[in-house]
Amino acid sequence: MAIIVKLLFYLVRLIPVRLAGAIGAGLGRLLYLLDTRHRNIAMRNLSRVYPNKSDAWKRKISRESFAELGRTAFELPHVYLRSKAFLLSRVEVENHDAILQAEQLGKGVILAACHHSNWEMGALAISMLGHKEHIIYRTVRQPEVDRFVLQARERFGAMMKARDIGLRWIPRALKNNDCISIMIDQHLSNGTPVPFLGHEGRTTTLPATFANKYHTPVVGVRIDRIGKGFNFRLVFWPIPINESMMDPVQTMQVIADSFAPVIHARPELWLWIHRRWLYLDELEAGSA
């Protein structure tokens, strides 16, 4: 399996990145037509968040979200294998001071992120900019493929931390004034219900727990695609956490709310095929 994955990555790497992205977008739109299950999930999610939008608008956003996912997938060989100089030449950085000022406090930084556009490029950009970054991730089931992916993700200094190793390393990382990147837009089966885009979903409270306990600043980060090509804008913003707000649900609500304008501005860039509101789906199914 690892040999096949590596071969595919190196072959796609030979295709100009803009063309690779265009091929991926086309395949994503084809998948939208063929993959009824995930198309229905996307439409259900869009109907939940945008009940007043027309069906035609929801179909368009769903289709373009599939296209963005396909584009991102076909760009991965370039993200994982191209040089730092090449990748940085494709990224504009906005409000970098937000993370620099947070680091000056010496308490580490929680970087809250979501699955927006090419999120792998966004994650890699943090370490390319020189920040000491830890990324909590889910391991790939095939060990050899996992090692290949880890090598690509860590080659500029990021440190990947698997979910199953526990959290005892986090206090030390914060004491060393490192950054910890956490995705906050995924359904977590044992998570806590917190409204996201106005609707409750089970989510991690990890950013809130450590922000409240260690007074660690929280900084939001997103990556936007510029146009249709392999050009991006990496944006940081401070998320104000009231030190008297010790309830993790309240803190997570503040963090989650800061992503609403990001997603509403360009909904086609977000991953609508994920069952983010599975918690509500199950409640509604149980009451039916």
mmCIF file of C-alpha atoms in Angstrom:
data_model
loop_
_atom_site.group_PDB
_atom_site.id
_atom_site.type_symbol
_atom_site.label_atom_id
_atom_site.label_comp_id
_atom_site.label_asym_id
_atom_site.label_seq_id
_atom_site.Cartn_x
_atom_site.Cartn_y
_atom_site.Cartn_z
ATOM 1 C CA MET A 1 0.000 0.000 0.000
ATOM 2 C CA ALA A 2 2.747 2.479 0.955
ATOM 3 C CA ILE A 3 4.580 1.895 -2.329
ATOM 4 C CA ILE A 4 1.391 2.603 -4.306
ATOM 5 C CA VAL A 5 0.655 5.770 -2.309
ATOM 6 C CA LYS A 6 4.210 7.067 -2.731
ATOM 7 C CA LEU A 7 4.188 6.269 -6.457
ATOM 8 C CA LEU A 8 0.890 8.125 -6.937
ATOM 9 C CA PHE A 9 2.174 11.113 -4.977
ATOM 10 C CA TYR A 10 5.377 11.353 -6.985
ATOM 11 C CA LEU A 11 3.495 10.961 -10.271
ATOM 12 C CA VAL A 12 0.968 13.695 -9.419
ATOM 13 C CA ARG A 13 3.890 15.835 -8.215
ATOM 14 C CA LEU A 14 5.103 15.846 -11.834
ATOM 15 C CA ILE A 15 1.867 17.507 -12.982
ATOM 16 C CA PRO A 16 1.870 21.336 -12.751
ATOM 17 C CA VAL A 17 0.107 22.193 -9.507
ATOM 18 C CA ARG A 18 -2.610 24.326 -11.077
ATOM 19 C CA LEU A 19 -3.452 21.549 -13.544
ATOM 20 C CA ALA A 20 -3.414 18.947 -10.751
ATOM 21 C CA GLY A 21 -5.843 21.106 -8.778
ATOM 22 C CA ALA A 22 -8.120 21.540 -11.786
ATOM 23 C CA ILE A 23 -8.188 17.776 -12.370
ATOM 24 C CA GLY A 24 -9.006 17.240 -8.701
ATOM 25 C CA ALA A 25 -11.807 19.809 -8.830
ATOM 26 C CA GLY A 26 -13.306 18.101 -11.858
ATOM 27 C CA LEU A 27 -13.181 14.726 -10.147
ATOM 28 C CA GLY A 28 -14.723 16.308 -7.053
ATOM 29 C CA ARG A 29 -17.682 17.550 -9.090
ATOM 30 C CA LEU A 30 -18.014 14.083 -10.620
ATOM 31 C CA LEU A 31 -17.989 12.580 -7.126
ATOM 32 C CA TYR A 32 -20.778 14.979 -6.185
ATOM 33 C CA LEU A 33 -22.927 13.336 -8.857
ATOM 34 C CA LEU A 34 -21.957 9.763 -7.984
ATOM 35 C CA ASP A 35 -21.652 9.800 -4.191
ATOM 36 C CA THR A 36 -25.273 10.033 -3.107
ATOM 37 C CA ARG A 37 -24.518 9.414 0.564
ATOM 38 C CA HIS A 38 -22.081 12.282 1.048
ATOM 39 C CA ARG A 39 -24.070 14.577 -1.233
ATOM 40 C CA ASN A 40 -27.088 14.022 1.021
ATOM 41 C CA ILE A 41 -24.983 14.712 4.120
ATOM 42 C CA ALA A 42 -23.768 17.981 2.615
ATOM 43 C CA MET A 43 -27.282 19.034 1.629
ATOM 44 C CA ARG A 44 -28.636 18.151 5.074
ATOM 45 C CA ASN A 45 -25.892 20.188 6.745
ATOM 46 C CA LEU A 46 -26.479 23.150 4.442
ATOM 47 C CA SER A 47 -30.235 22.983 5.060
ATOM 48 C CA ARG A 48 -29.602 23.039 8.797
ATOM 49 C CA VAL A 49 -27.323 26.076 8.684
ATOM 50 C CA TYR A 50 -29.000 27.943 5.801
ATOM 51 C CA PRO A 51 -32.730 27.067 5.999
ATOM 52 C CA ASN A 52 -33.742 30.172 4.050
ATOM 53 C CA LYS A 53 -31.460 29.563 1.078
ATOM 54 C CA SER A 54 -32.859 28.038 -2.107
ATOM 55 C CA ASP A 55 -32.244 24.410 -3.022
ATOM 56 C CA ALA A 56 -30.359 25.595 -6.105
ATOM 57 C CA TRP A 57 -27.984 27.616 -3.910
ATOM 58 C CA LYS A 58 -27.407 24.641 -1.588
ATOM 59 C CA ARG A 59 -26.717 22.339 -4.545
ATOM 60 C CA LYS A 60 -24.212 24.848 -5.913
ATOM 61 C CA ILE A 61 -22.374 25.203 -2.584
ATOM 62 C CA SER A 62 -22.405 21.435 -2.065
ATOM 63 C CA ARG A 63 -21.016 20.804 -5.556
ATOM 64 C CA GLU A 64 -18.282 23.427 -5.134
ATOM 65 C CA SER A 65 -17.408 22.028 -1.696
ATOM 66 C CA PHE A 66 -16.844 18.638 -3.376
ATOM 67 C CA ALA A 67 -14.732 20.425 -5.988
ATOM 68 C CA GLU A 68 -12.644 22.141 -3.296
ATOM 69 C CA LEU A 69 -12.069 18.813 -1.565
ATOM 70 C CA GLY A 70 -10.969 17.215 -4.839
ATOM 71 C CA ARG A 71 -8.721 20.166 -5.631
ATOM 72 C CA THR A 72 -7.156 19.945 -2.173
ATOM 73 C CA ALA A 73 -6.603 16.180 -2.492
ATOM 74 C CA PHE A 74 -4.779 16.507 -5.811
ATOM 75 C CA GLU A 75 -2.645 19.337 -4.431
ATOM 76 C CA LEU A 76 -1.430 17.199 -1.526
ATOM 77 C CA PRO A 77 1.551 15.704 -3.417
ATOM 78 C CA HIS A 78 2.782 19.253 -4.006
ATOM 79 C CA VAL A 79 2.096 20.257 -0.390
ATOM 80 C CA TYR A 80 3.926 17.193 0.924
ATOM 81 C CA LEU A 81 6.845 17.133 -1.533
ATOM 82 C CA ARG A 82 7.627 20.666 -2.750
ATOM 83 C CA SER A 83 10.228 22.937 -1.180
ATOM 84 C CA LYS A 84 9.639 25.465 1.561
ATOM 85 C CA ALA A 85 10.555 28.295 -0.804
ATOM 86 C CA PHE A 86 7.971 27.177 -3.363
ATOM 87 C CA LEU A 87 5.193 26.707 -0.802
ATOM 88 C CA LEU A 88 5.835 30.007 0.980
ATOM 89 C CA SER A 89 5.773 31.797 -2.378
ATOM 90 C CA ARG A 90 2.134 30.715 -2.680
ATOM 91 C CA VAL A 91 0.992 31.976 0.737
ATOM 92 C CA GLU A 92 0.135 35.509 1.827
ATOM 93 C CA VAL A 93 0.094 35.974 5.598
ATOM 94 C CA GLU A 94 -2.422 38.321 7.212
ATOM 95 C CA ASN A 95 -2.283 39.579 10.815
ATOM 96 C CA HIS A 96 0.779 37.511 11.699
ATOM 97 C CA ASP A 97 1.151 39.780 14.731
ATOM 98 C CA ALA A 98 -1.751 37.958 16.401
ATOM 99 C CA ILE A 99 0.335 34.823 16.938
ATOM 100 C CA LEU A 100 3.586 36.715 17.547
ATOM 101 C CA GLN A 101 2.002 38.776 20.322
ATOM 102 C CA ALA A 102 0.452 35.665 21.854
ATOM 103 C CA GLU A 103 3.874 33.993 21.939
ATOM 104 C CA GLN A 104 5.348 36.989 23.747
ATOM 105 C CA LEU A 105 3.221 36.100 26.801
ATOM 106 C CA GLY A 106 5.330 32.952 27.248
ATOM 107 C CA LYS A 107 2.370 30.676 28.029
ATOM 108 C CA GLY A 108 2.231 28.800 24.758
ATOM 109 C CA VAL A 109 -0.469 29.292 22.133
ATOM 110 C CA ILE A 110 -3.563 27.279 21.278
ATOM 111 C CA LEU A 111 -4.169 27.508 17.530
ATOM 112 C CA ALA A 112 -7.814 26.768 16.736
ATOM 113 C CA ALA A 113 -8.446 25.754 13.135
ATOM 114 C CA CYS A 114 -11.088 24.138 10.934
ATOM 115 C CA HIS A 115 -11.311 22.128 7.715
ATOM 116 C CA HIS A 116 -11.298 25.117 5.413
ATOM 117 C CA SER A 117 -9.878 24.944 1.887
ATOM 118 C CA ASN A 118 -6.436 23.240 1.799
ATOM 119 C CA TRP A 119 -6.072 22.767 5.561
ATOM 120 C CA GLU A 120 -2.927 20.638 5.146
ATOM 121 C CA MET A 121 -1.236 23.619 3.509
ATOM 122 C CA GLY A 122 -2.420 25.768 6.405
ATOM 123 C CA ALA A 123 -1.052 23.363 9.017
ATOM 124 C CA LEU A 124 2.298 23.130 7.244
ATOM 125 C CA ALA A 125 2.543 26.913 6.890
ATOM 126 C CA ILE A 126 2.723 27.400 10.680
ATOM 127 C CA SER A 127 6.010 25.516 10.949
ATOM 128 C CA MET A 128 7.281 27.046 7.693
ATOM 129 C CA LEU A 129 6.879 30.455 9.341
ATOM 130 C CA GLY A 130 9.181 29.304 12.130
ATOM 131 C CA HIS A 131 6.702 28.540 14.921
ATOM 132 C CA LYS A 132 7.221 25.520 17.181
ATOM 133 C CA GLU A 133 4.040 23.627 16.387
ATOM 134 C CA HIS A 134 2.429 20.465 17.731
ATOM 135 C CA ILE A 135 -0.467 19.037 15.704
ATOM 136 C CA ILE A 136 -2.913 16.544 17.179
ATOM 137 C CA TYR A 137 -3.832 14.064 14.447
ATOM 138 C CA ARG A 138 -5.499 10.733 13.719
ATOM 139 C CA THR A 139 -3.061 8.023 12.640
ATOM 140 C CA VAL A 140 -3.370 6.298 9.282
ATOM 141 C CA ARG A 141 -4.179 2.613 9.700
ATOM 142 C CA GLN A 142 -1.365 1.432 7.414
ATOM 143 C CA PRO A 143 1.877 2.031 9.406
ATOM 144 C CA GLU A 144 4.074 2.572 6.338
ATOM 145 C CA VAL A 145 1.651 5.114 4.877
ATOM 146 C CA ASP A 146 1.450 6.791 8.287
ATOM 147 C CA ARG A 147 5.247 7.135 8.394
ATOM 148 C CA PHE A 148 5.278 8.665 4.906
ATOM 149 C CA VAL A 149 2.603 11.195 5.849
ATOM 150 C CA LEU A 150 4.337 12.025 9.148
ATOM 151 C CA GLN A 151 7.639 12.630 7.384
ATOM 152 C CA ALA A 152 5.947 15.047 4.980
ATOM 153 C CA ARG A 153 4.061 16.888 7.727
ATOM 154 C CA GLU A 154 7.050 17.180 10.041
ATOM 155 C CA ARG A 155 9.746 18.107 7.538
ATOM 156 C CA PHE A 156 9.690 21.827 8.417
ATOM 157 C CA GLY A 157 9.686 21.290 12.175
ATOM 158 C CA ALA A 158 6.086 20.514 13.127
ATOM 159 C CA MET A 159 5.646 17.768 15.720
ATOM 160 C CA MET A 160 2.718 15.418 15.127
ATOM 161 C CA LYS A 161 0.984 14.011 18.191
ATOM 162 C CA ALA A 162 -1.349 11.038 17.727
ATOM 163 C CA ARG A 163 -4.667 11.178 19.554
ATOM 164 C CA ASP A 164 -4.068 7.827 21.253
ATOM 165 C CA ILE A 165 -0.900 8.870 23.141
ATOM 166 C CA GLY A 166 -2.866 10.949 25.634
ATOM 167 C CA LEU A 167 -2.471 14.588 26.649
ATOM 168 C CA ARG A 168 0.258 14.538 29.293
ATOM 169 C CA TRP A 169 2.689 16.181 26.857
ATOM 170 C CA ILE A 170 0.591 19.356 26.496
ATOM 171 C CA PRO A 171 1.543 21.167 29.759
ATOM 172 C CA ARG A 172 5.235 20.737 28.936
ATOM 173 C CA ALA A 173 4.701 22.027 25.392
ATOM 174 C CA LEU A 174 2.869 25.093 26.720
ATOM 175 C CA LYS A 175 5.632 25.661 29.291
ATOM 176 C CA ASN A 176 8.110 25.647 26.389
ATOM 177 C CA ASN A 177 5.938 28.331 24.728
ATOM 178 C CA ASP A 178 5.049 26.061 21.807
ATOM 179 C CA CYS A 179 1.932 26.253 19.623
ATOM 180 C CA ILE A 180 -0.656 23.480 19.731
ATOM 181 C CA SER A 181 -2.925 23.201 16.682
ATOM 182 C CA ILE A 182 -6.381 21.703 17.214
ATOM 183 C CA MET A 183 -9.254 21.264 14.759
ATOM 184 C CA ILE A 184 -12.487 22.386 16.424
ATOM 185 C CA ASP A 185 -15.039 21.617 13.685
ATOM 186 C CA GLN A 186 -15.191 17.801 13.833
ATOM 187 C CA HIS A 187 -17.825 15.626 15.457
ATOM 188 C CA LEU A 188 -16.318 13.879 18.484
ATOM 189 C CA SER A 189 -18.400 10.942 19.685
ATOM 190 C CA ASN A 190 -17.425 11.475 23.333
ATOM 191 C CA GLY A 191 -17.280 15.243 23.024
ATOM 192 C CA THR A 192 -19.366 17.937 24.676
ATOM 193 C CA PRO A 193 -22.380 19.530 22.916
ATOM 194 C CA VAL A 194 -21.396 23.056 21.865
ATOM 195 C CA PRO A 195 -23.224 25.174 19.272
ATOM 196 C CA PHE A 196 -21.325 25.463 15.993
ATOM 197 C CA LEU A 197 -22.806 27.653 13.265
ATOM 198 C CA GLY A 198 -25.845 27.942 15.509
ATOM 199 C CA HIS A 199 -26.460 24.221 16.064
ATOM 200 C CA GLU A 200 -25.188 21.905 18.773
ATOM 201 C CA GLY A 201 -22.524 19.385 17.879
ATOM 202 C CA ARG A 202 -20.299 17.216 20.018
ATOM 203 C CA THR A 203 -16.852 18.765 20.027
ATOM 204 C CA THR A 204 -13.527 18.759 21.828
ATOM 205 C CA THR A 205 -13.191 21.088 24.803
ATOM 206 C CA LEU A 206 -9.400 20.711 24.796
ATOM 207 C CA PRO A 207 -8.645 24.319 23.747
ATOM 208 C CA ALA A 208 -10.958 25.660 26.465
ATOM 209 C CA THR A 209 -9.573 23.355 29.154
ATOM 210 C CA PHE A 210 -5.975 24.452 28.683
ATOM 211 C CA ALA A 211 -6.817 28.082 27.973
ATOM 212 C CA ASN A 212 -8.719 28.269 31.259
ATOM 213 C CA LYS A 213 -6.239 26.272 33.337
ATOM 214 C CA TYR A 214 -2.979 27.814 32.103
ATOM 215 C CA HIS A 215 -4.262 31.180 30.806
ATOM 216 C CA THR A 216 -2.911 30.210 27.410
ATOM 217 C CA PRO A 217 -3.951 32.602 24.629
ATOM 218 C CA VAL A 218 -6.102 31.205 21.831
ATOM 219 C CA VAL A 219 -5.528 32.305 18.247
ATOM 220 C CA GLY A 220 -7.788 31.416 15.351
ATOM 221 C CA VAL A 221 -6.215 30.491 12.024
ATOM 222 C CA ARG A 222 -7.676 29.793 8.627
ATOM 223 C CA ILE A 223 -6.416 29.409 5.092
ATOM 224 C CA ASP A 224 -8.372 30.911 2.197
ATOM 225 C CA ARG A 225 -7.879 30.032 -1.435
ATOM 226 C CA ILE A 226 -7.217 33.005 -3.692
ATOM 227 C CA GLY A 227 -9.052 32.390 -6.947
ATOM 228 C CA LYS A 228 -9.004 28.809 -8.245
ATOM 229 C CA GLY A 229 -5.273 28.172 -8.322
ATOM 230 C CA PHE A 230 -2.619 27.185 -5.805
ATOM 231 C CA ASN A 231 -2.494 30.541 -4.027
ATOM 232 C CA PHE A 232 -3.599 31.121 -0.458
ATOM 233 C CA ARG A 233 -4.079 33.666 2.279
ATOM 234 C CA LEU A 234 -3.214 32.508 5.816
ATOM 235 C CA VAL A 235 -5.137 34.580 8.363
ATOM 236 C CA PHE A 236 -4.668 34.776 12.149
ATOM 237 C CA TRP A 237 -6.960 36.442 14.674
ATOM 238 C CA PRO A 238 -6.905 36.618 18.492
ATOM 239 C CA ILE A 239 -9.833 34.982 20.242
ATOM 240 C CA PRO A 240 -10.493 36.888 23.490
ATOM 241 C CA ILE A 241 -11.038 34.511 26.399
ATOM 242 C CA ASN A 242 -12.432 36.104 29.558
ATOM 243 C CA GLU A 243 -10.321 34.842 32.459
ATOM 244 C CA SER A 244 -13.442 34.681 34.635
ATOM 245 C CA MET A 245 -15.053 32.335 32.109
ATOM 246 C CA MET A 246 -14.000 28.995 33.573
ATOM 247 C CA ASP A 247 -16.831 26.966 32.026
ATOM 248 C CA PRO A 248 -15.277 25.044 29.077
ATOM 249 C CA VAL A 249 -18.566 25.086 27.166
ATOM 250 C CA GLN A 250 -18.744 28.877 27.336
ATOM 251 C CA THR A 251 -15.122 29.161 26.277
ATOM 252 C CA MET A 252 -15.605 26.742 23.383
ATOM 253 C CA GLN A 253 -18.673 28.721 22.332
ATOM 254 C CA VAL A 254 -16.535 31.859 22.010
ATOM 255 C CA ILE A 255 -13.956 29.931 19.976
ATOM 256 C CA ALA A 256 -16.569 28.294 17.744
ATOM 257 C CA ASP A 257 -18.397 31.592 17.151
ATOM 258 C CA SER A 258 -15.211 33.170 15.812
ATOM 259 C CA PHE A 259 -15.310 30.731 12.879
ATOM 260 C CA ALA A 260 -18.878 31.522 11.833
ATOM 261 C CA PRO A 261 -17.960 34.640 9.778
ATOM 262 C CA VAL A 262 -15.140 32.663 8.136
ATOM 263 C CA ILE A 263 -17.454 29.915 6.916
ATOM 264 C CA HIS A 264 -20.367 32.200 6.027
ATOM 265 C CA ALA A 265 -18.087 34.392 3.890
ATOM 266 C CA ARG A 266 -17.129 31.499 1.587
ATOM 267 C CA PRO A 267 -19.175 28.423 2.506
ATOM 268 C CA GLU A 268 -17.937 26.462 -0.492
ATOM 269 C CA LEU A 269 -14.487 26.195 1.129
ATOM 270 C CA TRP A 270 -15.733 24.300 4.187
ATOM 271 C CA LEU A 271 -16.057 20.507 4.473
ATOM 272 C CA TRP A 272 -19.822 20.036 4.361
ATOM 273 C CA ILE A 273 -19.676 16.259 3.788
ATOM 274 C CA HIS A 274 -18.610 15.677 7.416
ATOM 275 C CA ARG A 275 -21.475 14.755 9.803
ATOM 276 C CA ARG A 276 -20.698 17.681 12.084
ATOM 277 C CA TRP A 277 -24.162 17.598 13.657
ATOM 278 C CA LEU A 278 -24.460 13.834 14.099
ATOM 279 C CA TYR A 279 -25.457 14.554 17.700
ATOM 280 C CA LEU A 280 -28.591 16.376 16.519
ATOM 281 C CA ASP A 281 -29.243 13.817 13.777
ATOM 282 C CA GLU A 282 -29.336 11.084 16.414
ATOM 283 C CA LEU A 283 -31.587 13.126 18.705
ATOM 284 C CA GLU A 284 -33.991 13.835 15.860
ATOM 285 C CA ALA A 285 -33.995 10.171 14.790
ATOM 286 C CA GLY A 286 -34.718 9.091 18.376
ATOM 287 C CA SER A 287 -37.669 11.439 18.722
ATOM 288 C CA ALA A 288 -39.165 10.512 15.361
#
